[in-house]
Amino acid sequence: MRQHWDKMPYTKRSDGRKMDELRPIRAEVGIVPNADGSALFASGKTVAIAAVYGPKPLHPAHMQKPDRGIIRCEYNMLPFSVGERARPGPSRRSKEISMITSNALSSVVELTRFPGTVIDVQIMILQADAGTRCAGINAAAMALAHAGVVMKEMISSVSIGKIDDKIVTDITKEEEDYSEGEGPTDIPFTMTSRKKDIVHLQLDGNIPVKRFKEAVEASKIACDKILDYQVRALKGEKIDEDKWKWNCL
Ligand code: CDP
């Protein structure tokens, strides 16, 4: 059993960031010429690209919704995106992430404008260092806007952690694996740009209600910062805060 003198308080982040600091961001649209809309969103070593195709007629026709379109989302990790080869093809995890991404996007896209159609959203994780579902959602929302799909609001996503007793923004895999003190809790949030409605929330770990409220506040601040990157990229800026690492992509 762990004794109190074993506890290692998490006073400094392993990569030297402030508790509320995002990783270096890379954001860009128009990276897949064949797609109707596309985007790259990277946070540190987590890199996601998204490509949007549609709206287009949905086949087989019996799956069409007469009053609205649907979003069909597919999230995948490249085999070389993680240290130990990720098995290609759908898994329970990738199906779950595809579903939560599709739900989050469907809550802001004006689907009633596209009855009988489907919008395909393909998300590929090129490299993973935690927070891939959030990076994927950020890239997908940018790709939809880049495709000119009408949206009520933009959405932005970030993973807030409670590592030991500290609320931290945009956690890495190393932080997710921190096992000292109170251990790790991972809370991915996705929220809308204006109303700050939470359209996706997951909780992996334990957190008291009071600390959870702090996490919500941290997520609002972080999502506002991410929104700024998304909007700047949509205006044509190529954002790369981590040039020396990513000049190959
Ligand atoms: O990536 P995200 O935090 O959204 O999802 P997760 O299921 O909590 O995975 C956390 C991290 O574990 C990923 O970002 C990867 O770095 C790593 N992972 C892995 O190494 N191999 C897998 N098959 C799945 C995840």
XYZ file of C-alpha atoms and ligand atoms in Angstrom:
274
model
C 0.000 0.000 0.000
C 1.224 3.534 -0.806
C 2.455 5.468 2.266
C 2.102 9.241 2.576
C 5.900 9.703 2.369
C 5.848 7.920 -1.031
C 3.797 10.682 -2.576
C 5.578 12.799 -5.196
C 3.593 16.052 -5.591
C 3.293 17.199 -9.229
C 4.762 20.671 -8.803
C 6.392 21.076 -12.249
C 5.098 19.800 -15.581
C 7.353 17.221 -17.200
C 7.772 19.366 -20.349
C 8.247 22.617 -18.413
C 4.930 24.225 -19.406
C 2.835 26.357 -17.081
C -0.156 24.504 -15.644
C -2.559 26.359 -17.967
C -0.319 26.415 -21.056
C -1.129 24.674 -24.347
C 1.565 22.798 -26.238
C 3.041 24.523 -29.328
C 0.287 24.606 -31.941
C 0.403 23.971 -35.653
C -2.753 24.770 -37.653
C -3.366 24.963 -41.367
C -6.216 24.433 -43.840
C -6.220 23.130 -47.427
C -3.700 20.351 -46.923
C -5.643 17.694 -48.949
C -6.312 19.141 -52.423
C -8.793 16.388 -53.422
C -11.080 17.021 -50.445
C -13.856 19.637 -50.275
C -12.253 20.897 -47.074
C -9.235 19.839 -45.053
C -7.102 20.868 -42.110
C -4.162 19.944 -39.936
C -4.186 20.592 -36.192
C -1.183 19.668 -34.071
C -0.608 20.204 -30.385
C 2.995 19.368 -29.535
C 3.699 15.850 -30.743
C 0.012 15.044 -31.320
C -0.761 15.608 -35.010
C -4.196 15.193 -36.639
C -5.376 15.797 -40.176
C -9.007 15.886 -41.305
C -10.603 15.787 -44.744
C -14.260 16.542 -45.504
C -16.185 15.227 -48.526
C -19.717 16.419 -49.194
C -22.523 17.107 -48.568
C -23.333 14.418 -51.175
C -26.293 12.042 -51.697
C -26.261 9.238 -49.123
C -26.239 5.647 -50.418
C -27.917 3.268 -49.773
C -30.892 5.611 -50.152
C -32.925 3.982 -47.327
C -30.397 5.453 -44.870
C -31.173 8.997 -45.994
C -32.979 11.327 -43.573
C -35.683 13.253 -45.434
C -35.412 16.288 -43.125
C -31.638 16.545 -42.626
C -28.190 15.397 -43.605
C -25.927 13.192 -41.518
C -22.253 13.363 -40.571
C -20.293 10.148 -41.057
C -17.059 10.363 -39.147
C -14.102 8.013 -39.200
C -11.168 8.418 -36.777
C -8.044 6.341 -37.289
C -4.457 6.238 -36.065
C -1.643 5.488 -38.478
C 0.286 2.341 -37.465
C 3.452 4.427 -36.889
C 1.670 7.135 -34.863
C 2.508 5.467 -31.538
C 5.588 3.721 -30.102
C 4.050 0.277 -30.351
C 2.501 -0.240 -33.821
C -1.221 0.629 -33.846
C -3.182 -2.117 -35.609
C -4.792 -0.667 -38.748
C -8.581 -0.847 -39.101
C -11.441 -0.111 -36.734
C -11.163 -0.906 -33.030
C -13.549 -0.396 -30.111
C -11.591 2.762 -29.245
C -11.614 4.220 -32.773
C -15.365 3.528 -33.125
C -16.022 5.333 -29.824
C -13.935 8.341 -30.874
C -15.598 8.425 -34.323
C -18.999 8.465 -32.607
C -18.227 11.229 -30.086
C -16.634 13.324 -32.855
C -19.638 12.850 -35.110
C -22.003 13.831 -32.251
C -19.968 16.947 -31.408
C -19.857 18.089 -35.045
C -23.556 17.291 -35.627
C -24.492 19.632 -32.772
C -23.145 22.668 -34.668
C -23.557 21.857 -38.377
C -26.826 23.125 -39.917
C -27.806 19.622 -41.036
C -31.399 20.610 -41.898
C -29.962 22.546 -44.862
C -28.742 19.314 -46.466
C -31.644 16.781 -46.381
C -30.872 13.311 -47.732
C -27.129 13.878 -47.796
C -24.011 12.716 -45.981
C -20.914 14.663 -45.029
C -17.919 12.336 -44.734
C -15.310 13.430 -42.207
C -12.073 11.431 -42.256
C -9.651 11.976 -39.383
C -6.154 10.530 -39.383
C -3.744 10.722 -36.463
C -0.207 11.001 -37.845
C 1.438 11.053 -34.444
C -0.025 10.534 -30.965
C 1.045 11.973 -27.625
C -2.370 12.037 -25.871
C -5.283 14.309 -26.738
C -5.710 12.820 -30.216
C -9.517 12.923 -30.056
C -9.325 16.656 -29.235
C -6.815 17.380 -32.018
C -9.006 15.353 -34.405
C -12.118 17.349 -33.464
C -10.227 20.652 -33.862
C -8.986 19.598 -37.308
C -12.426 18.283 -38.352
C -14.229 21.497 -37.324
C -11.678 23.520 -39.312
C -12.044 21.195 -42.325
C -15.852 21.579 -42.261
C -15.565 25.371 -42.164
C -12.921 25.202 -44.919
C -15.388 23.143 -47.033
C -17.930 25.928 -46.601
C -20.369 23.759 -44.630
C -22.773 26.029 -42.749
C -22.215 25.874 -38.994
C -24.042 27.622 -36.142
C -20.785 27.972 -34.233
C -17.226 26.714 -34.364
C -16.137 24.059 -31.870
C -12.804 23.680 -30.105
C -11.536 20.808 -28.010
C -8.943 20.334 -25.283
C -8.025 17.731 -22.736
C -7.820 19.017 -19.168
C -6.147 16.819 -16.591
C -5.958 16.546 -12.863
C -2.439 15.253 -12.387
C -1.932 14.500 -8.710
C -3.818 17.523 -7.282
C -3.006 19.990 -10.108
C -5.448 21.040 -12.838
C -3.401 21.119 -16.048
C -4.219 22.040 -19.642
C -3.585 19.902 -22.741
C -2.012 16.858 -21.125
C 0.685 14.680 -22.694
C 0.931 10.891 -22.620
C 3.657 11.187 -19.973
C 1.233 13.158 -17.765
C -1.578 10.711 -18.498
C 0.682 7.965 -17.143
C 1.669 9.826 -13.932
C 0.954 7.422 -11.102
C 2.179 9.270 -7.995
C 0.037 11.173 -5.461
C -3.616 11.308 -6.526
C -2.670 9.934 -9.967
C -3.999 11.078 -13.342
C -7.499 12.119 -14.457
C -8.134 12.959 -18.105
C -11.149 15.118 -19.072
C -11.503 15.903 -22.789
C -13.869 18.831 -23.365
C -15.325 20.174 -26.619
C -17.257 23.435 -26.559
C -18.884 25.917 -28.909
C -17.173 29.191 -29.722
C -19.770 31.719 -28.569
C -22.129 30.158 -26.030
C -19.458 27.827 -24.617
C -21.963 24.973 -24.696
C -20.180 21.724 -23.900
C -20.920 19.354 -26.804
C -18.552 16.584 -25.738
C -17.201 15.632 -22.342
C -15.516 12.462 -21.165
C -13.972 11.603 -17.823
C -11.247 9.035 -17.312
C -10.356 8.919 -13.595
C -11.717 10.541 -10.440
C -12.297 14.180 -9.546
C -14.299 15.939 -6.795
C -17.051 18.324 -7.984
C -15.154 21.441 -6.810
C -12.040 20.482 -8.814
C -14.230 19.553 -11.795
C -15.584 23.130 -11.829
C -11.986 24.364 -11.991
C -11.401 22.005 -14.929
C -14.435 23.478 -16.735
C -13.067 26.989 -16.254
C -9.616 25.898 -17.505
C -11.225 24.291 -20.562
C -13.086 27.509 -21.439
C -9.853 29.518 -21.386
C -7.957 26.870 -23.389
C -10.769 26.470 -25.968
C -10.787 30.239 -26.524
C -7.056 30.111 -27.280
C -7.561 27.139 -29.639
C -10.425 28.948 -31.374
C -8.075 31.820 -32.116
C -5.646 29.420 -33.869
C -8.504 27.797 -35.818
C -9.857 31.151 -37.018
C -6.404 32.460 -37.979
C -5.736 29.275 -39.981
C -9.128 29.582 -41.703
C -8.158 33.092 -42.718
C -5.154 31.596 -44.544
C -2.397 31.792 -41.940
C -0.018 28.814 -41.647
C 0.525 28.551 -37.923
C 3.591 26.678 -36.793
C 4.847 27.356 -33.284
C 7.051 24.251 -33.394
C 8.887 24.807 -36.694
C 12.135 23.168 -35.782
C 10.377 19.907 -35.064
C 7.919 19.824 -37.936
C 9.752 21.282 -40.916
C 9.442 17.865 -42.610
C 5.627 17.900 -42.797
O -5.475 10.209 -27.651
P -6.571 10.395 -26.630
O -6.047 11.011 -25.356
O -7.754 11.120 -27.177
O -7.126 8.936 -26.303
P -6.648 7.835 -25.258
O -7.398 6.570 -25.605
O -6.782 8.350 -23.871
O -5.130 7.599 -25.602
C -4.137 8.335 -24.982
C -2.834 8.108 -25.693
O -2.420 6.754 -25.554
C -2.845 8.340 -27.198
O -2.851 9.694 -27.562
C -1.570 7.650 -27.576
O -0.451 8.471 -27.270
C -1.589 6.435 -26.646
N -2.121 5.241 -27.348
C -1.190 4.299 -27.784
O 0.005 4.456 -27.545
N -1.632 3.196 -28.487
C -2.947 3.033 -28.760
N -3.357 1.956 -29.451
C -3.881 3.972 -28.314
C -3.431 5.077 -27.597
